[in-house]
Structures are given as structure tokens and as C-alpha cells.
Short mmCIF file of C-alpha atoms in Angstrom, two decimals:
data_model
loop_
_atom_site.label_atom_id
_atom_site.label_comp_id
_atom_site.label_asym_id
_atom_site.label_seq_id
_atom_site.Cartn_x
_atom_site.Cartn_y
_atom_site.Cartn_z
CA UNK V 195 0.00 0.00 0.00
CA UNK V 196 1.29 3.81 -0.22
CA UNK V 197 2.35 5.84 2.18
CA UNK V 198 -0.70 7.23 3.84
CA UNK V 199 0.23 10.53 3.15
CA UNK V 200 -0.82 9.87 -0.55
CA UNK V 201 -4.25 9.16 0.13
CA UNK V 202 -6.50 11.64 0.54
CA UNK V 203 -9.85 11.84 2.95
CA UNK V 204 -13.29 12.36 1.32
CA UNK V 205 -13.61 16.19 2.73
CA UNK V 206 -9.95 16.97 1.08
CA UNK V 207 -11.17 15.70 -1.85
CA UNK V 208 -13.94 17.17 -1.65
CA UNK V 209 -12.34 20.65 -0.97
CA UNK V 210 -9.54 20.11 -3.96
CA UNK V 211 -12.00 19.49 -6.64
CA UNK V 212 -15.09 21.55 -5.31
CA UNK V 213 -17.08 18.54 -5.30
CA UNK V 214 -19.35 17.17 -2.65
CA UNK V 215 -18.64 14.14 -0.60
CA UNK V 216 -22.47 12.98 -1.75
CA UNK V 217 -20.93 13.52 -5.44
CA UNK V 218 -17.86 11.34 -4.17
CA UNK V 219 -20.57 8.43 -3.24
CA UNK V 220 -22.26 8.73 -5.93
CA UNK V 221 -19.56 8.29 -8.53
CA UNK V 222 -18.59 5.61 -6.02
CA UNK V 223 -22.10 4.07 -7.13
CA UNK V 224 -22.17 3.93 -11.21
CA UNK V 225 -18.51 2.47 -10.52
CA UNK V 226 -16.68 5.17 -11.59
CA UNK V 227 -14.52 5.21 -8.36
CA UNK V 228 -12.88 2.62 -5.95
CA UNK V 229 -11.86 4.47 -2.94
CA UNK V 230 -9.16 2.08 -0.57
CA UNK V 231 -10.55 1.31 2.61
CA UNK V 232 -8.49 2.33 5.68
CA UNK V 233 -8.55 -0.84 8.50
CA UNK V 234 -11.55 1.14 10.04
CA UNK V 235 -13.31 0.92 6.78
CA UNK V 236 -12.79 5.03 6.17
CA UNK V 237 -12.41 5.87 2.91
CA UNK V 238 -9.53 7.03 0.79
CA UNK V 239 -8.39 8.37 -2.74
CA UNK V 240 -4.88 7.41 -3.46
CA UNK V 241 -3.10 8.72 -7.00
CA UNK V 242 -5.35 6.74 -9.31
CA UNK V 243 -8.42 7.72 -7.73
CA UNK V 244 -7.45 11.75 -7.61
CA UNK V 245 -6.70 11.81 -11.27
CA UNK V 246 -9.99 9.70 -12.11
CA UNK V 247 -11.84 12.38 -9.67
CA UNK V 248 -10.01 15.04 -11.77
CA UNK V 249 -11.31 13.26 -14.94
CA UNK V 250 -14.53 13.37 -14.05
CA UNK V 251 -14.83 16.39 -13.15
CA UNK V 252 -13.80 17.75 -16.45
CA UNK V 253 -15.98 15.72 -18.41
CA UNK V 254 -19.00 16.58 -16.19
CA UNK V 255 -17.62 20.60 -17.05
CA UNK V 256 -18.16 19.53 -20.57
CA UNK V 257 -22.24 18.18 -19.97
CA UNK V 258 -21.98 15.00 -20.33
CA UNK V 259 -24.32 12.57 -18.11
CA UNK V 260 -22.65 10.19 -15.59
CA UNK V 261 -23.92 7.55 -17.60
CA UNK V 262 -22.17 9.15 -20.80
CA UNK V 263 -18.91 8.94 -18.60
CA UNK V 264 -18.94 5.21 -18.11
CA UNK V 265 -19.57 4.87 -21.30
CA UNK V 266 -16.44 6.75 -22.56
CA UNK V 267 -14.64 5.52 -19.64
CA UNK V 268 -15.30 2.05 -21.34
CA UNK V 269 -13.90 2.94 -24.56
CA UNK V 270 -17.21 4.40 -26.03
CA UNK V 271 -16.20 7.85 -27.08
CA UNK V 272 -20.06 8.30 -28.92
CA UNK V 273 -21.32 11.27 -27.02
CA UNK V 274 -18.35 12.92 -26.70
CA UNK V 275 -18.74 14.81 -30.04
CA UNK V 276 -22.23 16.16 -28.75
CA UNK V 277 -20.35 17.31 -25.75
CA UNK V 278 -17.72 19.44 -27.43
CA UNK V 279 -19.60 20.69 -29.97
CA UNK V 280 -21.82 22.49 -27.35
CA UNK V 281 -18.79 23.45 -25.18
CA UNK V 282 -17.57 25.19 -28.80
CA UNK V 283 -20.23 26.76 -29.25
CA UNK V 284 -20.07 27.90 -25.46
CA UNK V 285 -15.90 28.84 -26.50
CA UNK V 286 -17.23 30.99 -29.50
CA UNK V 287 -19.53 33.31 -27.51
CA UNK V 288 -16.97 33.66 -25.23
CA UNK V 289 -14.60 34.97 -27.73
CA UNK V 290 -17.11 37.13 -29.00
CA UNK V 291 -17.79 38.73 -26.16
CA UNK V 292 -14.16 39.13 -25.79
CA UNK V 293 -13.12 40.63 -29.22
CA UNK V 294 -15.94 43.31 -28.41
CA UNK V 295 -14.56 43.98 -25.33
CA UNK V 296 -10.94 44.48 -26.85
CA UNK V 297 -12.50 46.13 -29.92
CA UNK V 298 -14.08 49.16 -27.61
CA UNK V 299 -10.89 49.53 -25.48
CA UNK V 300 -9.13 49.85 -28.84
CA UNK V 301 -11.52 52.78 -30.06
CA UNK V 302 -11.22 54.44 -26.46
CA UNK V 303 -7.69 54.18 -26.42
CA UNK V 304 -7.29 55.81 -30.09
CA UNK V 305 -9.74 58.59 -28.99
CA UNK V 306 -7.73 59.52 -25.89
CA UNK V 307 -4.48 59.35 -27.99
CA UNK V 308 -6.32 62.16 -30.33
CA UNK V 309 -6.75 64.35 -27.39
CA UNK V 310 -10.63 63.56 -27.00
CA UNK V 311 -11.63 62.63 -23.49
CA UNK V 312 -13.49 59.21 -23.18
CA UNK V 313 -17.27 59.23 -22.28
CA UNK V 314 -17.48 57.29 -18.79
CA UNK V 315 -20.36 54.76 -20.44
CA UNK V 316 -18.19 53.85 -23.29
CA UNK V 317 -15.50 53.02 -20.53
CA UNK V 318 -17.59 51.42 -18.62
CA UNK V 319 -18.98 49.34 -21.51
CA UNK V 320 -15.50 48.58 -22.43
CA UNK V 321 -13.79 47.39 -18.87
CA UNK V 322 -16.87 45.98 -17.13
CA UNK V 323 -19.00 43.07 -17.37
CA UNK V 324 -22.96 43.94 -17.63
CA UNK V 325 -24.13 44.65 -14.42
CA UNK V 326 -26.35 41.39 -13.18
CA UNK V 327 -30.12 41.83 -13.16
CA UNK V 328 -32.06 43.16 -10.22
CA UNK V 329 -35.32 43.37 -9.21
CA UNK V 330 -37.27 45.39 -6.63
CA UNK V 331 -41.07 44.65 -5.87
CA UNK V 332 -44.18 45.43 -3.43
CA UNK V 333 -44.95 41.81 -1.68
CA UNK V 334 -48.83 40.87 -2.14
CA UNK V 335 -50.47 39.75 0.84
CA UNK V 336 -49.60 38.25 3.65
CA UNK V 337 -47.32 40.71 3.84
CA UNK V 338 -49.40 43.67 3.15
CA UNK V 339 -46.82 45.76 0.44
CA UNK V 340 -43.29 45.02 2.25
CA UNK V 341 -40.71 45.94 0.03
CA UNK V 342 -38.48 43.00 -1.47
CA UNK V 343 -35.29 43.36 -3.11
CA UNK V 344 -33.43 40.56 -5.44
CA UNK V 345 -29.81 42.18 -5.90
CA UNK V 346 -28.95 39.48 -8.49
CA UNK V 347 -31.19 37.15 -10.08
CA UNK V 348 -29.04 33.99 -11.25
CA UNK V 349 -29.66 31.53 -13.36
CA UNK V 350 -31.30 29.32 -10.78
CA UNK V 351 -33.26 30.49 -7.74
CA UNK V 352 -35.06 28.77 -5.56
CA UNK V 353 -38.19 29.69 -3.81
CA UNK V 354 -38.98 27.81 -0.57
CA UNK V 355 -41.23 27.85 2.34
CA UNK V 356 -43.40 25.71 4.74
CA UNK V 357 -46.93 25.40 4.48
CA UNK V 358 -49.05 28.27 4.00
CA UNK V 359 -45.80 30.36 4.09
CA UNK V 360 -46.68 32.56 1.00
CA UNK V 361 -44.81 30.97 -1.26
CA UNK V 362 -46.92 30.69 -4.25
CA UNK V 363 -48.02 34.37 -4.01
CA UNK V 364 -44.18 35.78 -4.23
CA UNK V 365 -43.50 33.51 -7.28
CA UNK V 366 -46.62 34.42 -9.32
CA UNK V 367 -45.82 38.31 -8.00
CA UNK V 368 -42.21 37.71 -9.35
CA UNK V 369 -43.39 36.65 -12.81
CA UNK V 370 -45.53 39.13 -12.76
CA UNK V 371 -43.45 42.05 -11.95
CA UNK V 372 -40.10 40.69 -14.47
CA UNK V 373 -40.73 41.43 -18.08
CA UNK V 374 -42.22 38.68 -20.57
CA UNK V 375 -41.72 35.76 -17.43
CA UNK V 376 -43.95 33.10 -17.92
CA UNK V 377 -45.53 31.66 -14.50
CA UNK V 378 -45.72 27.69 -14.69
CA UNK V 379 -48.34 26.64 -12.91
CA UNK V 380 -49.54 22.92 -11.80
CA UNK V 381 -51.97 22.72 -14.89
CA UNK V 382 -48.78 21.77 -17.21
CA UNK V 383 -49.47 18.45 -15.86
CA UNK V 384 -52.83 17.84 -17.32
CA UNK V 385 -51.75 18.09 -20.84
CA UNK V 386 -53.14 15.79 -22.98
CA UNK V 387 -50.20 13.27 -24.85
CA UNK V 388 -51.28 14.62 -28.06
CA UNK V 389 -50.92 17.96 -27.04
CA UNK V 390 -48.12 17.76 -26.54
CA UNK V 391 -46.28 15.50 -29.39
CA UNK V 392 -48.22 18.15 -31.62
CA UNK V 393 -46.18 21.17 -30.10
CA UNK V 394 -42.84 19.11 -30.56
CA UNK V 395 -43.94 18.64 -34.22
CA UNK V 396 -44.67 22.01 -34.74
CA UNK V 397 -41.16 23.03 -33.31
CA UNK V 398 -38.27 20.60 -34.95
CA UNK V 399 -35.72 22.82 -33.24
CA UNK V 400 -38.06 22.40 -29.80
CA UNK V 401 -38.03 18.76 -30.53
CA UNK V 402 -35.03 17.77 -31.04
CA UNK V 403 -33.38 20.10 -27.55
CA UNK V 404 -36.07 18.08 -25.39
CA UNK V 405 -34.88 14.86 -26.59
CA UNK V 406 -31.52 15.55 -25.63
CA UNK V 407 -32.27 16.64 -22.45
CA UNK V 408 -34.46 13.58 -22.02
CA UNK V 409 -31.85 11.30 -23.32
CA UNK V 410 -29.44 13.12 -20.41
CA UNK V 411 -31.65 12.96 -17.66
CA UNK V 412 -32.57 9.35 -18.66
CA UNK V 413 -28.80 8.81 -18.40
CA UNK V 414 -28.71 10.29 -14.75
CA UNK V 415 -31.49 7.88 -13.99
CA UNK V 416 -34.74 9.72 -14.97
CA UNK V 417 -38.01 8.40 -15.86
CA UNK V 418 -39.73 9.06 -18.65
CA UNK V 419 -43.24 10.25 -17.92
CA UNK V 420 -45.59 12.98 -19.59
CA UNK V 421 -44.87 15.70 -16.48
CA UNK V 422 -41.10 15.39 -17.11
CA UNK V 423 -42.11 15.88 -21.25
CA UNK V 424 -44.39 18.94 -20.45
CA UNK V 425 -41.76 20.57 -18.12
CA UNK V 426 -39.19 20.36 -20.55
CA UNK V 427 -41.24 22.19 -23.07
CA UNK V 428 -41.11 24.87 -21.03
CA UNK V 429 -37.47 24.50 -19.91
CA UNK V 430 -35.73 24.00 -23.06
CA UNK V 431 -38.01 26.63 -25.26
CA UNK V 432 -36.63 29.12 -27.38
CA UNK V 433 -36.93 32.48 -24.78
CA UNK V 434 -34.43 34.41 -23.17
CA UNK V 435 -37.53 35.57 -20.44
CA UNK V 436 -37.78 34.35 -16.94
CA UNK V 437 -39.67 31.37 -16.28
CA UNK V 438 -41.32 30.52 -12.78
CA UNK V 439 -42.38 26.80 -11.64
CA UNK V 440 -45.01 26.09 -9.42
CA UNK V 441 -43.43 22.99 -7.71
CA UNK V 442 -40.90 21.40 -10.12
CA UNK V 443 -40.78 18.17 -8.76
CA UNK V 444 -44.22 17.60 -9.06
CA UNK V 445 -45.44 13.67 -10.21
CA UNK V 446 -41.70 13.15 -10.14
CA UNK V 447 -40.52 10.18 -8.88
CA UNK V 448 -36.52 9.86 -6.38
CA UNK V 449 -34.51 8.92 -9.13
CA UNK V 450 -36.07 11.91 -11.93
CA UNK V 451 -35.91 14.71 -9.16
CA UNK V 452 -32.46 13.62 -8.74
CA UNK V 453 -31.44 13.74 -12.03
CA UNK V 454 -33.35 16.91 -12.78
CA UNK V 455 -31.98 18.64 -10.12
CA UNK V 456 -28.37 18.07 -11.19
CA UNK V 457 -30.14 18.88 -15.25
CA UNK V 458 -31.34 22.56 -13.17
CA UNK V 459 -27.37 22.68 -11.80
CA UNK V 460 -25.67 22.27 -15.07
CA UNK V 461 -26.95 25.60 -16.61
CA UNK V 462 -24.24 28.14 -17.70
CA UNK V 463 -24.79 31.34 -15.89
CA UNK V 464 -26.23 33.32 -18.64
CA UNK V 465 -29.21 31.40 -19.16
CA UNK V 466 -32.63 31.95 -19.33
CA UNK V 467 -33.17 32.45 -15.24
CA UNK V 468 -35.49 29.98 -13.78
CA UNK V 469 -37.40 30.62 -10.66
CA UNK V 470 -38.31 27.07 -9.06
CA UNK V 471 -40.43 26.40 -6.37
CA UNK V 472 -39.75 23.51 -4.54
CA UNK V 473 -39.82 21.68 -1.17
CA UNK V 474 -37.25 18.45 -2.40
CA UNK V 475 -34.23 17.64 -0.90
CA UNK V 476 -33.62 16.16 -4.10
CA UNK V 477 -33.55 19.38 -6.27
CA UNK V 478 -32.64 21.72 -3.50
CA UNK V 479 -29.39 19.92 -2.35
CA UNK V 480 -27.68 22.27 -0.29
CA UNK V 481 -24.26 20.79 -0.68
CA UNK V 482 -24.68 21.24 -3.87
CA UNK V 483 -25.81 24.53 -4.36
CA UNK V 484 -23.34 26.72 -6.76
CA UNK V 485 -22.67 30.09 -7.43
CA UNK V 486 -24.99 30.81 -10.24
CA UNK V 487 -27.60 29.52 -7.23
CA UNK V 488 -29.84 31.34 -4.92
CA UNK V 489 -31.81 30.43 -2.59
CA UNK V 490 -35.22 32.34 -1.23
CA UNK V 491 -36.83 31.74 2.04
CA UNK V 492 -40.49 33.05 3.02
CA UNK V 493 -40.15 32.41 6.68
CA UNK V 494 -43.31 30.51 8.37
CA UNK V 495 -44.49 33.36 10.14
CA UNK V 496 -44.82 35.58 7.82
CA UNK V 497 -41.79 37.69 8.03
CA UNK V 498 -40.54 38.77 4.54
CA UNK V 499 -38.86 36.70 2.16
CA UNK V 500 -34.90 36.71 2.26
CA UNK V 501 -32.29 35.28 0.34
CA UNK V 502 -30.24 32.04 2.47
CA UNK V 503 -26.87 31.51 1.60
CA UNK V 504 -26.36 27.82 1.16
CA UNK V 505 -23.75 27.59 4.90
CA UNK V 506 -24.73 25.78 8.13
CA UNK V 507 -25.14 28.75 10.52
CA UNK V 508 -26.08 31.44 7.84
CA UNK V 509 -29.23 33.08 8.56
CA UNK V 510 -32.44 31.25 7.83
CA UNK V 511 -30.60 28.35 6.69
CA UNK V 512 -32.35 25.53 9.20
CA UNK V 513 -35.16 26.83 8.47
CA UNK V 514 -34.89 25.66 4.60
CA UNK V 515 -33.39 22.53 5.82
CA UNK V 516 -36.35 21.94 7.98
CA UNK V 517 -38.53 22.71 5.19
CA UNK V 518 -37.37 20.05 2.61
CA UNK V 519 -38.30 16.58 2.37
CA UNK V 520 -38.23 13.46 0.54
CA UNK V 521 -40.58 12.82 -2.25
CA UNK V 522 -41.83 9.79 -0.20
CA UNK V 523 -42.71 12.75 2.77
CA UNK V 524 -43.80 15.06 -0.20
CA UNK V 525 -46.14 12.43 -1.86
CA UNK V 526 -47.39 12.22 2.21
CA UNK V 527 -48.06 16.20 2.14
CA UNK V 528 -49.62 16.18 -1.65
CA UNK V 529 -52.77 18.42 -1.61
CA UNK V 530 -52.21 19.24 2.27
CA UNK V 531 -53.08 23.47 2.54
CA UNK V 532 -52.95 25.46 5.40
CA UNK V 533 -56.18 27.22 5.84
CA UNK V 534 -55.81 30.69 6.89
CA UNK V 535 -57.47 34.14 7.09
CA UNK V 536 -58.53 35.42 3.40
CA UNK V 537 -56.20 37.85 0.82
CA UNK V 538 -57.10 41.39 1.57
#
């Protein structure tokens, strides 16, 4: 065996790669990784296992399922080209944005050299990134026109709450208040079949990005099922507009909420922002929760919403443990409402 002091504990891991010990078991699961035992029965990554972690890691950077990874692991290199071709594209915007970038420092630079004196917009244009998006509303009832500010909206937040906690109102208010959001209620899942394999007719384009992201998530363990079809319509259409979900993991089985939340994770930071509601442990994992994440709270009593930051001890963060569940507690819950004094 190695010296010891090549082998490395799950948490160090875990803090090298910026990966979860949760990830660690899971990879340990599909068989991508065979940690040593210690004589205790601890676990440890020696050499081989660190540069497989770093492997996967990279590949996972480049969108591929975990499935997808054993698969090229194995010698099947098939959905690799998918992969790259979307990280290009990815590359290309990058450089785009780039050569702007250097193009308007250029033109500044040429216009100082004349003598002219640079307009602080165009200089800020030039140097800075776009300023993230905001947003500033009035809360509905319960909480009577409390002011609520959203500094940054990212390209996933989560809204969360107990019971009866408001929940529902601040998302539909959200949508409401952010221009051209589209508010995703329950009714999504009583779409008829047809319905729906009409609208992926009518939309090749449509079509053909909802079969790859069912043929990901299936990959990750998913389920097919008609609410997972009509929630990707909505997910993976054309539209740069927010979109808000009543309760994303709804008629979702363990396995799809799992997958789908890692599908939610794996979104580059400038897209379309998604609102979700949700009460899973499965979507909301907190150890996993990344920096194009937030996470906001409406307290139980009524106190106004507030953003949690994703840290044992940080403000209001017990409280959104406390509040999700498993789907076996949420398929318990299904249909439960707390009955309470009428909207004024």
C-alpha cells in the first residue's frame, strides 16, 4: 500500500476538486470510483483515484451525463462529439464577447491618444461586465406591500417555504413584476399526450433540444413520464424571459428529481433564469448549491422573504433545511393546505 500521506480523505477531496462528498458516493455508485478502505473501513483516494476524480470532473464541465462517462470511460467515445460541440459553441460566444470587449478599449484608447476625453459609459462598456439583473417589488399579501429586493437574479433560484408560508403568491408576483416571465403553474401536468407530441412537431428545433435533455436525464437515472415531457417544453423553449415553476418536482418520482436537479445545476450562468419552487431535498441539495444559485426563504411566520446563503449557521438556513423533504414525505403532504385568514 502507499504511504498514507498519498491518500486523501473524502472532505480533502472534496475541498480540492469543489465537489461534494455525496458527489464522491455517488460516482462511487455507477462504478466510476474505488476508494481504498483504511482498516476502520474510512475511505480514501490514493493517486489513481485523484486523477480519475479530476477526470470526471472535467468531463462533467463539458455536460456530459454520468452515464455518458462510463460509457467513454469504457472505450465508447459516442457522445463525446455532442459534448464538445456544445462546449464550442459555449468557447465561441466567449470569444465574442471578448473581441468586443478588446474592440471598444481599442476605439477608447485611439480617442484619448487624439486628445478627445473618453465618455465614462463607453469606458464602462469597455472594462466591465454587464451589471447582473435586479429586481425590486411590493410583496402581495400576507405581507401587506413590504418591500423585497433581489440584488442578483441567477440563473437558478429557488423559492422555498413551509406550508401556508406565501410561497406561491411571491412567485406568481415575481413573474408578474419581471418582463415577458412566464408563471408555470400545476396545470402543465394535465396536458393531454397529443398535445403535446403536436407542439414538438410544430417546433423541430423544440423537438429535437427536449430529446436531448431527455436522453441526459434518462442517463442520470430519470423516468420518462408525460410531467417530465411537459416541463421540458417549457425549460428548453426558445426564450431568453424568466420562467417561474409552481413545484418542479411535481409527479416526479426519487430517481427523476435527482437527475433533474443536477439537469437545473448544469446551466451556464447566462441562461434563461429559472425561478423554481420547490420543497425536495432532491432538487434543493444544499451541498450542492453553486454560485450561479440562490436560494429564497419566506419564513413561516410571515416575516418577509430573504435570500439564504447555502452555509450551516447562515441566517435562515435551518429553516430551509427543515422545510425540505423526501418525495416519499412530499407524496405524504400532496394536496395538504394550510387554511388561513382570506387575501385582503
Amino acid at each position: 500500500m502507499h504511504a498514507s500521506a498519498q491518500f486523501l480523505s473524502p472532505a480533502d477531496v472534496a475541498a480540492r476538486f469543489g465537489v461534494s462528498t455525496k458527489a464522491l458516493r455517488l460516482y462511487e455508485q455507477r462504478g466510476l470510483l474505488a476508494p481504498v478502505r483504511t482498516a476502520s473501513g474510512w475511505r480514501t483516494y490514493g493517486p489513481d483515484e485523484v486523477a480519475r476524480i479530476a477526470e470526471i470532473k472535467t468531463l462533467r464541465s463539458l455536460g456530459l451525463s454520468l452515464a455518458a462517462i462510463e460509457r467513454l470511460l469504457a472505450g465508447d467515445g459516442s457522445d463525446l462529439a455532442q459534448a464538445l460541440a456544445l462546449h464550442h459553441e459555449r468557447l465561441e460566444e466567449e470569444v465574442r464577447r471578448t473581441t468586443g470587449a478588446i474592440a471598444a478599449v481599442r476605439h477608447i484608447r485611439a480617442e484619448l491618444a487624439q486628445g478627445r476625453t473618453a465618455r465614462v459609459g463607453e469606458l464602462l462598456h469597455a472594462v466591465a461586465p454587464s451589471p447582473p439583473a435586479s429586481l425590486a417589488i411590493e410583496l402581495p399579501w400576507p405581507w401587506g406591500g413590504e418591500r423585497f429586493e433581489l440584488r442578483e437574479i441567477r440563473a437558478l433560484n429557488y423559492i422555498i417555504g413551509p406550508l401556508g408560508s406565501g410561497k406561491t403568491r411571491l412567485a406568481m408576483k415575481l413573474a408578474e413584476a419581471m418582463p415577458g416571465a412566464h408563471f408555470l403553474a400545476l396545470d402543465r401536468l394535465e396536458i393531454a399526450p397529443d398535445l403535446v407530441q403536436a407542439r414538438l412537431e410544430s417546433d423541430p428545433s423544440l423537438q429535437l433540444r427536449v430529446n436531448a435533455a431527455q436522453t441526459w436525464l434518462i442517463d442520470e437515472g430519470a423516468a420518462p413520464s408525460l410531467a417530465l415531457t411537459a416541463l421540458l417544453l417549457e425549460l428548453e423553449a426558445a426564450s431568453s424571459a424568466p420562467l417561474v415553476i409552481d413545484m418542479v418536482e411535481q409527479d416526479l418520482g426519487r430517481e427523476t428529481q435527482s437527475a433533474l436537479g443536477a439537469y437545473l445545476r448544469r446551466r451556464p450562468a447566462a441562461a434563461r433564469p429559472l425561478f423554481v419552487m420547490t420543497r425536495s431535498s432532491l432538487i434543493l441539495d444544499l451541498e450542492e448549491v453553486g454560485p450561479n444559485e440562490t436560494i429564497i426563504l419566506c419564513p413561516p411566520n410571515h416575516s418577509p422573504p430573504m435570500v439564504v446563503l447555502p452555509y450551516p449557521g447562515a441566517p435562515g438556513y435551518e429553516t430551509v433545511a427543515s422545510c425540505l423533504a423526501t418525495p416519499e414525505v412530499r407524496l405524504r403532504t400532496a394536496g395538504v393546505r394550510v387554511v388561513g385568514p382570506a387575501p385582503q
